[in-house]
Coordinates of C-alpha atoms (C1' of nucleotides) in Angstrom, one line a residue:
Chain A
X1221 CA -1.5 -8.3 -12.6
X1222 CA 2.5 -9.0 -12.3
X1223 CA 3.6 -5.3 -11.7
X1224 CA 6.2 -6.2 -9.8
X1225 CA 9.8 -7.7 -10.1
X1226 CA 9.3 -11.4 -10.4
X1227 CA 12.2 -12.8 -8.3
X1228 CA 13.6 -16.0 -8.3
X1229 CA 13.0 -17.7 -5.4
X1230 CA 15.9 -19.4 -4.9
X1231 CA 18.8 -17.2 -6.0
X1232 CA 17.9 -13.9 -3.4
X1233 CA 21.8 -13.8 -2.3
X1234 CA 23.6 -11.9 -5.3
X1235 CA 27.2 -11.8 -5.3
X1236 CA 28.8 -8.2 -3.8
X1237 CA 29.7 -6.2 -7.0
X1238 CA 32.4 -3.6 -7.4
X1239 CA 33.0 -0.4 -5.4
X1240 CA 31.3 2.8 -6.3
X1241 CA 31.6 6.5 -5.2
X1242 CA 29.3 6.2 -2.4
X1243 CA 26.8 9.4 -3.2
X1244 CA 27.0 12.8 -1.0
X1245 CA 24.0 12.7 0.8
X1246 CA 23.7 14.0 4.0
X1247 CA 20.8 14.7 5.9
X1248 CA 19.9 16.3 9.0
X1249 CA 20.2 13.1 11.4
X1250 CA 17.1 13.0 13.7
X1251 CA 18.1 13.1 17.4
X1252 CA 18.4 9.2 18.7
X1253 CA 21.1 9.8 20.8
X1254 CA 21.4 7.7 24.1
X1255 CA 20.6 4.8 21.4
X1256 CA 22.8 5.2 18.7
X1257 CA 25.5 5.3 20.9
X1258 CA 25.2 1.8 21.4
X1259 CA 25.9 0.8 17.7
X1260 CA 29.1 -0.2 15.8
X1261 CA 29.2 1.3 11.9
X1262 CA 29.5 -1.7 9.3
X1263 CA 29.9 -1.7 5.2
X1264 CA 27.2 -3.5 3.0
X1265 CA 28.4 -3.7 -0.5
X1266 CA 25.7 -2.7 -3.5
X1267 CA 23.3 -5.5 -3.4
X1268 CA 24.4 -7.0 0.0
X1269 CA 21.6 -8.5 1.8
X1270 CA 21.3 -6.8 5.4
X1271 CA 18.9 -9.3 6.9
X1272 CA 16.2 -11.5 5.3
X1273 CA 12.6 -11.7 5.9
X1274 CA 11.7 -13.7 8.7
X1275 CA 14.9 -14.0 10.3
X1276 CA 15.3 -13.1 13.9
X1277 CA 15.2 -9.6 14.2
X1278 CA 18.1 -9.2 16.8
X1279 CA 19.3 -5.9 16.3
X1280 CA 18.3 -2.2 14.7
X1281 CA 19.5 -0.2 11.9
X1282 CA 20.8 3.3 11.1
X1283 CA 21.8 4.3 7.8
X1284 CA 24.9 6.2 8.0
X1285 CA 25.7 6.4 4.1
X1286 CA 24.2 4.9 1.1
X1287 CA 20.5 3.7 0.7
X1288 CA 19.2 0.6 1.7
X1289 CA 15.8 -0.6 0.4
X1290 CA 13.2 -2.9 2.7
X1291 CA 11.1 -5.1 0.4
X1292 CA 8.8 -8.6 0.8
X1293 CA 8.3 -11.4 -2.1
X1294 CA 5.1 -13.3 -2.7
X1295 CA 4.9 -16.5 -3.3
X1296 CA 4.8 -16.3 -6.6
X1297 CA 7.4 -14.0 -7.0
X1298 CA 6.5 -10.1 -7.4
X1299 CA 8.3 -7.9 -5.2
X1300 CA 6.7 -5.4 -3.6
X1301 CA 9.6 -2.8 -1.7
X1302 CA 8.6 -1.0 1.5
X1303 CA 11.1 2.1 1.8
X1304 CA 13.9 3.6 0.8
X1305 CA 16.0 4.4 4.2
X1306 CA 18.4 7.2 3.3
X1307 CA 21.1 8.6 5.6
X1308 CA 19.4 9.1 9.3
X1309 CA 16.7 6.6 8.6
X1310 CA 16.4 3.8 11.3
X1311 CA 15.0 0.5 9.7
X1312 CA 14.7 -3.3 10.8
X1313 CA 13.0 -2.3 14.2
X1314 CA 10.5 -4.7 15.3
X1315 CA 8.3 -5.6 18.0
X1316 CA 8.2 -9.4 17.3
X1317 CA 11.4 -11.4 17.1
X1318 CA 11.4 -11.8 13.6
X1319 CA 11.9 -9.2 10.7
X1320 CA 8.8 -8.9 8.6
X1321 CA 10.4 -7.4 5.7
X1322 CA 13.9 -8.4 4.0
X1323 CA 17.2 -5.2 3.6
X1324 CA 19.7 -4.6 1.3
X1325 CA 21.8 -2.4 0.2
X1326 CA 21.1 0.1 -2.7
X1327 CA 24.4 1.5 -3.1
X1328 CA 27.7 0.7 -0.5
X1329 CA 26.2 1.0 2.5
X1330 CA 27.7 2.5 6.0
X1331 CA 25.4 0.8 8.7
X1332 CA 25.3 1.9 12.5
X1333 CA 23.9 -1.6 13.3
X1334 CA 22.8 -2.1 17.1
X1335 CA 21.8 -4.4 19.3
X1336 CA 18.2 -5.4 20.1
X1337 CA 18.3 -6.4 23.3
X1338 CA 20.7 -4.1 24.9
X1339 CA 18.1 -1.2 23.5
X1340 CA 15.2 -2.7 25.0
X1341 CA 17.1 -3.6 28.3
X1342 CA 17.7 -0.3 28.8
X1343 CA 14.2 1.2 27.5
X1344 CA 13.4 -1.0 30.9
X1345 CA 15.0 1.4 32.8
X1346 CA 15.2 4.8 30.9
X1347 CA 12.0 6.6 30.2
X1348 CA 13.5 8.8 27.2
X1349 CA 15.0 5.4 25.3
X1350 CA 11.8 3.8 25.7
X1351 CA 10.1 6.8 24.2
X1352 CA 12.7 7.2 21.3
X1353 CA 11.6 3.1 20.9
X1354 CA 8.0 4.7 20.7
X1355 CA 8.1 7.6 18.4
X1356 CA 10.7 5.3 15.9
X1357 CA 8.0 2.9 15.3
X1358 CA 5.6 5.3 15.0
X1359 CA 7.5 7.4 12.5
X1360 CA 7.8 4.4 10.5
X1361 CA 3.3 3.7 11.0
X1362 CA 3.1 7.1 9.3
X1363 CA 5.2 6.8 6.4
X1364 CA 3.6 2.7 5.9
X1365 CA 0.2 4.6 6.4
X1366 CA 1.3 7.3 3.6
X1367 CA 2.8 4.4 1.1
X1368 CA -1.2 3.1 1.4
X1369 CA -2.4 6.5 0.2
X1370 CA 0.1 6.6 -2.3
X1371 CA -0.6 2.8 -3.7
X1372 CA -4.7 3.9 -4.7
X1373 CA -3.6 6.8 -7.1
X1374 CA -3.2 6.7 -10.7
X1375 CA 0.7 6.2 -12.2
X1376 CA 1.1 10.0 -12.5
X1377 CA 0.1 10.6 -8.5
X1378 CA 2.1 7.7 -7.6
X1379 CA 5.0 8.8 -9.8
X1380 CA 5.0 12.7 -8.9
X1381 CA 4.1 12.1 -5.3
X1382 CA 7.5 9.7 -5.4
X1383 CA 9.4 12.4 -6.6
X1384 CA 8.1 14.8 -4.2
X1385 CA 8.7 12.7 -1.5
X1386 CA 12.0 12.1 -2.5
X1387 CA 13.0 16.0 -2.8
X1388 CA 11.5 16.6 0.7
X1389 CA 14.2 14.2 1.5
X1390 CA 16.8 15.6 0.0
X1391 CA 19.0 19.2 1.0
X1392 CA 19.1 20.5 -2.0
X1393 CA 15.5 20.3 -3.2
X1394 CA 15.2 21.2 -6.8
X1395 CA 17.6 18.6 -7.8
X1396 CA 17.4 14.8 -6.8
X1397 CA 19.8 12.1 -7.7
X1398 CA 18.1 8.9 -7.1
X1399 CA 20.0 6.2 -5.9
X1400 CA 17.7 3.4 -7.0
X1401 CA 16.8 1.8 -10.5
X1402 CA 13.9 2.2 -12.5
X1403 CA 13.0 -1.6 -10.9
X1404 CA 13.5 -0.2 -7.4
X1405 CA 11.0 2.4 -8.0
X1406 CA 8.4 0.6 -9.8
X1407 CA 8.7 -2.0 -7.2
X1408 CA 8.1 1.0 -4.8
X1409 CA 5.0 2.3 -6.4
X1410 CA 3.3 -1.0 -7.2
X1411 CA 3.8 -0.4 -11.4
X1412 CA 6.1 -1.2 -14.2
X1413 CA 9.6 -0.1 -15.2
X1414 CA 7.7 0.7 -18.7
X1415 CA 5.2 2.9 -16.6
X1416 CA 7.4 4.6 -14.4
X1417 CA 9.4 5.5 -17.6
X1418 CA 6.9 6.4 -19.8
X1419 CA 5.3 8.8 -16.8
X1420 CA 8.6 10.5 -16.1
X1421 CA 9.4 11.0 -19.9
X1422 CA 5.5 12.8 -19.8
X1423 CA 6.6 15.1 -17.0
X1424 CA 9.4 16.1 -18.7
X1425 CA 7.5 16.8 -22.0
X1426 CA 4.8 18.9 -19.9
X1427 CA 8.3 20.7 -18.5
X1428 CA 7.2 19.6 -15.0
X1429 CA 10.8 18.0 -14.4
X1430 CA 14.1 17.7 -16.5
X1431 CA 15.7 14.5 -16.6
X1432 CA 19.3 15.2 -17.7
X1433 CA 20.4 11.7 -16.5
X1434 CA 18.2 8.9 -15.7
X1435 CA 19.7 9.0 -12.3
X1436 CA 19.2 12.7 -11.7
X1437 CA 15.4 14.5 -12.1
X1438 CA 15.4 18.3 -12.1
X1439 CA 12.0 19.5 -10.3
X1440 CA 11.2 22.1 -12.7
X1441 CA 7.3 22.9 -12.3
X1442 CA 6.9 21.8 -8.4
X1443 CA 3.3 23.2 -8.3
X1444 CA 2.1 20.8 -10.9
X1445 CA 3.4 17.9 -10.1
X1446 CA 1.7 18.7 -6.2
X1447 CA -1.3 19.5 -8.4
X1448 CA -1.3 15.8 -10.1
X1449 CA 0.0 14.2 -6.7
X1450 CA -3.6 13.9 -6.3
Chain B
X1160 CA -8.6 5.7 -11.6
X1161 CA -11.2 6.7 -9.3
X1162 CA -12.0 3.4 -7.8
X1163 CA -12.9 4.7 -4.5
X1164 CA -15.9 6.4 -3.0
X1165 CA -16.4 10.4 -3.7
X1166 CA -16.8 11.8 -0.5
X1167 CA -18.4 15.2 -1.4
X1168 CA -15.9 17.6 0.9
X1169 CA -18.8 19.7 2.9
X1170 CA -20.9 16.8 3.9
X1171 CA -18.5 14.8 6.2
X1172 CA -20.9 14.4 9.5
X1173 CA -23.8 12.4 9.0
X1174 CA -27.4 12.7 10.9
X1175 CA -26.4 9.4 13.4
X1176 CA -29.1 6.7 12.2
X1177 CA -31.9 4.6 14.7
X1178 CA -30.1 2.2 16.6
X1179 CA -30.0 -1.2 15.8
X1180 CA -29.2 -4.5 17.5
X1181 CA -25.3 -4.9 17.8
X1182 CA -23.6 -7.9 16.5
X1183 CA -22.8 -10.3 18.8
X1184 CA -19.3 -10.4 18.3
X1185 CA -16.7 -11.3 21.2
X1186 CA -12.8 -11.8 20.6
X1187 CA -10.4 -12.7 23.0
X1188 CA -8.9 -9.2 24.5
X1189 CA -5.3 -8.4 24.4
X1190 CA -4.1 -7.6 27.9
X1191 CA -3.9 -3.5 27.8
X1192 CA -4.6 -4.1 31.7
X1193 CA -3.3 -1.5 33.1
X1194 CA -3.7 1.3 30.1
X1195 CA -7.2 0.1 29.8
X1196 CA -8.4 0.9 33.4
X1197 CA -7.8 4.6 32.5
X1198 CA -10.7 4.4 30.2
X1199 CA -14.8 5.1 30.2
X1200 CA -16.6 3.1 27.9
X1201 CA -18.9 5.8 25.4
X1202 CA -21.6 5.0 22.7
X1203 CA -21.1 6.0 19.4
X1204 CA -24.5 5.2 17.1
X1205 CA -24.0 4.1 13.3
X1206 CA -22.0 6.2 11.3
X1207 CA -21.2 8.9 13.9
X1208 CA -17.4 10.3 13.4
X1209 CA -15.1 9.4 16.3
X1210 CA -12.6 11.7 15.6
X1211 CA -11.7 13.6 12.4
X1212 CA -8.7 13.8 10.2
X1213 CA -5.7 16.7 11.8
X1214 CA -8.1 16.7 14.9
X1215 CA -6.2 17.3 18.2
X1216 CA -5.3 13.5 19.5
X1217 CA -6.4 13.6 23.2
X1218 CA -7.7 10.1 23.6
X1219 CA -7.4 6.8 22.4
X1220 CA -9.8 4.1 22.0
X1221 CA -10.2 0.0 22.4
X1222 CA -13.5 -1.1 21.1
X1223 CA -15.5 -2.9 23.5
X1224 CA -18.6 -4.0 20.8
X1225 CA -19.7 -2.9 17.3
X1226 CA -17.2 -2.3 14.8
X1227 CA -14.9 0.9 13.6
X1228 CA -13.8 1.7 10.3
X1229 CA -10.8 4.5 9.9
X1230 CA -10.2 6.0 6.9
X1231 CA -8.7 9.1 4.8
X1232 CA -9.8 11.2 1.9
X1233 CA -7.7 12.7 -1.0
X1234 CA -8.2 16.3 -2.3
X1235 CA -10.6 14.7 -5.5
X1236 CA -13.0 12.8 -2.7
X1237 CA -11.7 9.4 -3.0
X1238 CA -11.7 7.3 0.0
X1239 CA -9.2 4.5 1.5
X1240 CA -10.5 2.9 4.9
X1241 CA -7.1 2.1 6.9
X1242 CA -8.6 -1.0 9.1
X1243 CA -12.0 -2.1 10.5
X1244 CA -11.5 -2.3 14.3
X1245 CA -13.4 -5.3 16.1
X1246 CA -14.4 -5.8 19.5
X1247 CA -10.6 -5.5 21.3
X1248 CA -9.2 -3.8 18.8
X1249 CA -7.3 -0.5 19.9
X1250 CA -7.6 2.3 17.5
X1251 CA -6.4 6.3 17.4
X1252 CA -3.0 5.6 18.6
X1253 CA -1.0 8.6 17.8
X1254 CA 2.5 9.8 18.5
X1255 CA 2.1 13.1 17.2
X1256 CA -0.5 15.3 18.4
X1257 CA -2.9 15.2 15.5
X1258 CA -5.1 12.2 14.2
X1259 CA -3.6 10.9 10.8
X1260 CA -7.2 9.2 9.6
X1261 CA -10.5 10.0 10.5
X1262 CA -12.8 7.2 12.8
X1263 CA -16.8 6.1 12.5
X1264 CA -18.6 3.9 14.2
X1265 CA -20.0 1.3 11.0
X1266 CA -22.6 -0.3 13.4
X1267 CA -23.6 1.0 16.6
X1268 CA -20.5 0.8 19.3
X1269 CA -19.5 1.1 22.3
X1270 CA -15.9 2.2 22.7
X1271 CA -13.4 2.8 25.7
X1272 CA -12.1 6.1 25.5
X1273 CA -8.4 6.7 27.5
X1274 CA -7.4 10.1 28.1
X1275 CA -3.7 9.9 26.3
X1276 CA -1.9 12.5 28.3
X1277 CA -2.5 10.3 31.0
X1278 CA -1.0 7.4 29.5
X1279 CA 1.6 9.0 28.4
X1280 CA 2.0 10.8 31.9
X1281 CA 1.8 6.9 33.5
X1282 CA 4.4 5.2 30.8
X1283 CA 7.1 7.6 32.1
X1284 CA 6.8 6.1 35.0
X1285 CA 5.6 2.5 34.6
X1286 CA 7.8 0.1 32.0
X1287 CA 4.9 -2.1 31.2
X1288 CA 3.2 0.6 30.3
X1289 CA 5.5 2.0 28.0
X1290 CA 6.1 -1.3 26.5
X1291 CA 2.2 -1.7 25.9
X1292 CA 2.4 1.6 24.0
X1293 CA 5.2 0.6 22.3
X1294 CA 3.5 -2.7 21.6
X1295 CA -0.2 -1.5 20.5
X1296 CA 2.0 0.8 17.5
X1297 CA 3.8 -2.3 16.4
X1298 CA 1.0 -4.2 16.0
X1299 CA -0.5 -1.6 14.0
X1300 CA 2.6 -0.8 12.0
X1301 CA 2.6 -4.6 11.1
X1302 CA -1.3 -4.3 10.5
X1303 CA -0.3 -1.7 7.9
X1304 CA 2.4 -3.4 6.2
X1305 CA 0.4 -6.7 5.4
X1306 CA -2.5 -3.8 3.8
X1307 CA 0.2 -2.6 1.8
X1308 CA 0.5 -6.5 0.2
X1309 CA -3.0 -6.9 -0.2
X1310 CA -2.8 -3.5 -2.4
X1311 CA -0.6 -4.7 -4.6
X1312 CA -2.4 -8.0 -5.3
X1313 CA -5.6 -8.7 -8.0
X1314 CA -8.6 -8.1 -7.6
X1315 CA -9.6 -12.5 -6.8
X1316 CA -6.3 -12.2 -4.3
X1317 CA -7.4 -9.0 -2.3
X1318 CA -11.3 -10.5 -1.5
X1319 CA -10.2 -13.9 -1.0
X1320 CA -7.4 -12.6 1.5
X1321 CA -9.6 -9.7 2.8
X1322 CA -11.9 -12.9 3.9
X1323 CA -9.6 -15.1 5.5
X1324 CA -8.4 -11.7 7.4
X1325 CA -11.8 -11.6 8.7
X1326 CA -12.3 -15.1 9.6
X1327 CA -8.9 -15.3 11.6
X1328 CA -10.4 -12.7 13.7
X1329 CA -13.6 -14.1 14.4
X1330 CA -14.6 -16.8 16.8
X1331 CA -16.5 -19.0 14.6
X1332 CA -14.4 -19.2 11.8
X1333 CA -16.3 -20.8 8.7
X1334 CA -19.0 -17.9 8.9
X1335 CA -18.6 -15.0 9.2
X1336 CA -20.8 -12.3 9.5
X1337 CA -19.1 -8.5 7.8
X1338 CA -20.4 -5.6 9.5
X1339 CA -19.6 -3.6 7.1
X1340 CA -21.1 -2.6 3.5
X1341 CA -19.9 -3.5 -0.2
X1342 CA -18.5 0.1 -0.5
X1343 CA -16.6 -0.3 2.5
X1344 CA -15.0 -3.2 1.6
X1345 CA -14.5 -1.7 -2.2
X1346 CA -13.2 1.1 -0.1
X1347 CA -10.6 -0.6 2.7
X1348 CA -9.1 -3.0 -1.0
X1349 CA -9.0 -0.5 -3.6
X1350 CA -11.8 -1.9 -5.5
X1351 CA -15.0 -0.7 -7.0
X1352 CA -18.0 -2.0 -5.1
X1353 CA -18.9 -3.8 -8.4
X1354 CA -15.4 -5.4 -8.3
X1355 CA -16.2 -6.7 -4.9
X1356 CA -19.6 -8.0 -5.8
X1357 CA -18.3 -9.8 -8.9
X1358 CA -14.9 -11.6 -7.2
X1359 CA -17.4 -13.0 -4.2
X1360 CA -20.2 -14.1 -7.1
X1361 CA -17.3 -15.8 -8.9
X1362 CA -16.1 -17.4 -5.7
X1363 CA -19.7 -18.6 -5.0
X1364 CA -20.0 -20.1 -8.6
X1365 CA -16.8 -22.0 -7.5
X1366 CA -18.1 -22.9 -4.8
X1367 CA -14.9 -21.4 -2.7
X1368 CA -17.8 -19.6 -0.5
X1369 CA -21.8 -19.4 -0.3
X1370 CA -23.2 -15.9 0.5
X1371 CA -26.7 -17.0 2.1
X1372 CA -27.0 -13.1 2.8
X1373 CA -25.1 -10.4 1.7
X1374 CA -23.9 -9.7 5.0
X1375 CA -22.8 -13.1 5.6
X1376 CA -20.2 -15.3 3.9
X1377 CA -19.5 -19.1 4.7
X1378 CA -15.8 -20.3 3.9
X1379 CA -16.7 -23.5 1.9
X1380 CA -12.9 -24.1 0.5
X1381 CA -10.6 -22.4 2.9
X1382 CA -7.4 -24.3 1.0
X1383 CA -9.0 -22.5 -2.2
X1384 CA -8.9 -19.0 -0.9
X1385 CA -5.4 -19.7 0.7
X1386 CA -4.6 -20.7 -2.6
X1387 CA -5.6 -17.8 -4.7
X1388 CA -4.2 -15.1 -2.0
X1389 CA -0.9 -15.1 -3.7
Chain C
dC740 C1' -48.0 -1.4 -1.6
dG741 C1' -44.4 1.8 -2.8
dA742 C1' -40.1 4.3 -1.9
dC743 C1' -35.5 3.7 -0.9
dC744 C1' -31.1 1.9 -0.6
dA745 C1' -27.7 -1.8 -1.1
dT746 C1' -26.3 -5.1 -4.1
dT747 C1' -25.9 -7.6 -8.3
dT748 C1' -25.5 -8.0 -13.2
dG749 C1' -24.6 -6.4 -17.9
dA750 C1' -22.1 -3.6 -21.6
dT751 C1' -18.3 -0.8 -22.7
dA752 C1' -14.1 2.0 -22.0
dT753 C1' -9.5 2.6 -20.5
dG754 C1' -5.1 2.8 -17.7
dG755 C1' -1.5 0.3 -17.1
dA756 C1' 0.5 -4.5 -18.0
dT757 C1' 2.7 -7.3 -21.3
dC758 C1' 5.4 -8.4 -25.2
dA759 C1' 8.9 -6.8 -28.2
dA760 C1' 12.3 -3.8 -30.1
dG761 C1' 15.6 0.1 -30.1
dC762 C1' 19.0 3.0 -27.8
dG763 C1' 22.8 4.8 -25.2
dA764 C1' 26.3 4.1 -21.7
dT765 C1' 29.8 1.2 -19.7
dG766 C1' 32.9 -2.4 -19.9
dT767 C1' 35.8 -6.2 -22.2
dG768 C1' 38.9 -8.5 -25.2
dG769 C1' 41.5 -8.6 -29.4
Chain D
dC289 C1' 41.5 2.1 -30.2
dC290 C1' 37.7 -0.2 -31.9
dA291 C1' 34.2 -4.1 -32.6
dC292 C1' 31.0 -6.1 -29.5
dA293 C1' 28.5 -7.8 -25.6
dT294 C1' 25.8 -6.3 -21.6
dC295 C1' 22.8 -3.6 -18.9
dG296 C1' 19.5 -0.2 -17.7
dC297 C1' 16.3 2.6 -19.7
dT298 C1' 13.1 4.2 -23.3
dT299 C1' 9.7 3.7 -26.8
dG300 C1' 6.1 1.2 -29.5
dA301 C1' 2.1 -2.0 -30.2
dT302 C1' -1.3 -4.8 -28.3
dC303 C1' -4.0 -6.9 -24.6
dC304 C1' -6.5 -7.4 -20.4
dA305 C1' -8.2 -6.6 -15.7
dT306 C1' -10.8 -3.5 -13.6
dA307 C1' -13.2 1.0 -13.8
dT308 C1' -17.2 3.2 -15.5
dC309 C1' -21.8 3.7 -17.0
dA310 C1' -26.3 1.8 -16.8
dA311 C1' -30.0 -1.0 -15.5
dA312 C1' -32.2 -4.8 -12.9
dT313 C1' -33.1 -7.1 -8.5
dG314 C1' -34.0 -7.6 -3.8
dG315 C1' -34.5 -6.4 1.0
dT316 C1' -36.2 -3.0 4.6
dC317 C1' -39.3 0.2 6.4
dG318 C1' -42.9 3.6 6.3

DNA sequence: CGACCATTTGATATGGATCAAGCGATGTGG
DNA sequence: CCACATCGCTTGATCCATATCAAATGGTCG
């Protein structure tokens, strides 16, 4: 029943721990141009809190460096996360006026963090922004309507279809370094730490991936584990 | 692990059924004014596909009566329905070119279908237009994220929320009346039909709801199912 | 009435949660 | 530099919610 983190409902703010050697991802940044330009870059520290679940949403979100992770808490506690935004990813657009799911950071954070209302102002008068506005949200419908598909599989689909995800994220895609916990991806997948580590140490024994650090996974057997995704 | 239905892969269109007396269902409509004006209304009889899975997207739809169910299949024949659409509703909104889910009609419909290229053509000139679009997607994307909660919950939690979802969007809202089967239902929470048909006898025995038919469920202790949605 | 289909109910199996312990890396203070 | 605490992860043992398998019930239509 309780797969999930139970949080603590009244201590979400943690305090900003030390600086770490922000990871070398780069990605190929899609093409939101005329928007991005009206952003301002901003640091988050590891664990920072970007914005808070139902708080007005007033402005947008690029990832320029680092990971940031979107997640919701019920009432009762479990945490369920809803992406991983890595560099390129836009997050914390909304519609309403209010954020529906909570941010923080993963790992030190750059943010391009713009302004809500200046976007939609001009989406008023320029066809292309309002279409970038568009196709954003929609990007983001797809990968909510993938997570679904992924959330009715068995731990090993859920788990190998994670790690392929992940690689098709990633340049170099035989080798990921994951940038979020064991917690962060159990979260993710609706399961346990326990499960998500029993699963990967399985893969590894049926050579499907190699797990030299916990933070690094070695795509060995790719076939397979797109076989098992399900 | 395979608690959806098995779709068997070569049998997807059905024979389309007699006709039977549509529900008399009526919603408040969300002003798509404009979009909507592009549209001829079409009747689709029970369980007649709509669209298919990676079908070209040429139109989209708003369902004027009857009720729509959307839904994907994996590689093994389990199935996960994405949403039931009710009268109002506006379904096969696409950004890309090709339908993400499949669509069938669950009781007999009739649905307004919109050419999209000539939606698109008119947002890239008209704002409210654009915005409408915009807007229709978010409301979906939110849509999806709440499904995404419900998946994560129990068994109890994903009926008892799955019946207060349908009573917020009916009129009457102690009874409702589900146009849809057990194995649709097992189908859109992740549950076994048998699952289903034990969480709502359980929540009859405590006298949470009565089930005069099986079609139709009265909300005896709304603060009960509220309670036990997590 | 009898066939058929949807639904409910019952008995059993099992995947993943829970509870608990061990292990390795990192960091701290003496 | 080394004991020692801490933290994230893995591994082991057991339990339980829900799936699976099977049968009974009930409504619908010829």
């Amino acid at each position: 029943m309780l797969n999930q983190t139970m949080v603590n409902p009244g201590s979400m703010r943690q305090p900003a721990p030390r600086f770490r050697a922000p990871l070398p991802i780069v990605r190929p940044q899609p093409s939101t141009n005329s928007i991005e330009l009206m952003g301002a870059p901003m640091p988050f520290a590891r664990n920072a809190e970007i914005y808070g679940e139902n708080e007005p949403a007033e402005y947008l979100y690029k990832v320029i460096s680092g990971t940031v992770r979107t997640y919701k808490v019920l009432n009762d506690g479990r945490r369920q996360i809803g992406f991983f935004y890595l560099p390129g990813d836009v997050f914390g657009l909304e519609v309403g006026d209010k954020h529906s799911f909570s941010a923080e950071a993963i790992a030190d954070c750059k943010v391009l963090v713009i302004k809500r209302s200046s976007v939609i102002a001009l989406a008023a008068r320029q066809t292309d922004v309002s279409r970038q506005l568009w196709e954003m949200t929609a990007t983001e419908l797809r990968r909510v309507q993938d997570h679904i598909m992924l959330l009715i599989k068995t731990a090993q689909e859920r788990v190998a279809g994670f790690l392929l995800e992940m690689a098709a994220r990633t340049p170099g895609c035989t080798e990921i370094e994951l940038p979020m916990s064991r917690q962060d991806i159990a979260d993710y997948l609706g399961l346990t730490i326990e499960t998500v580590s029993r699963t990967l140490t399985h893969l590894e024994n049926t050579s499907a991936i190699a797990v030299p650090t916990s933070r690094r996974i070695v795509l060995r057997n790719r076939a397979a584990l797109t076989r098992m995704n399900g």
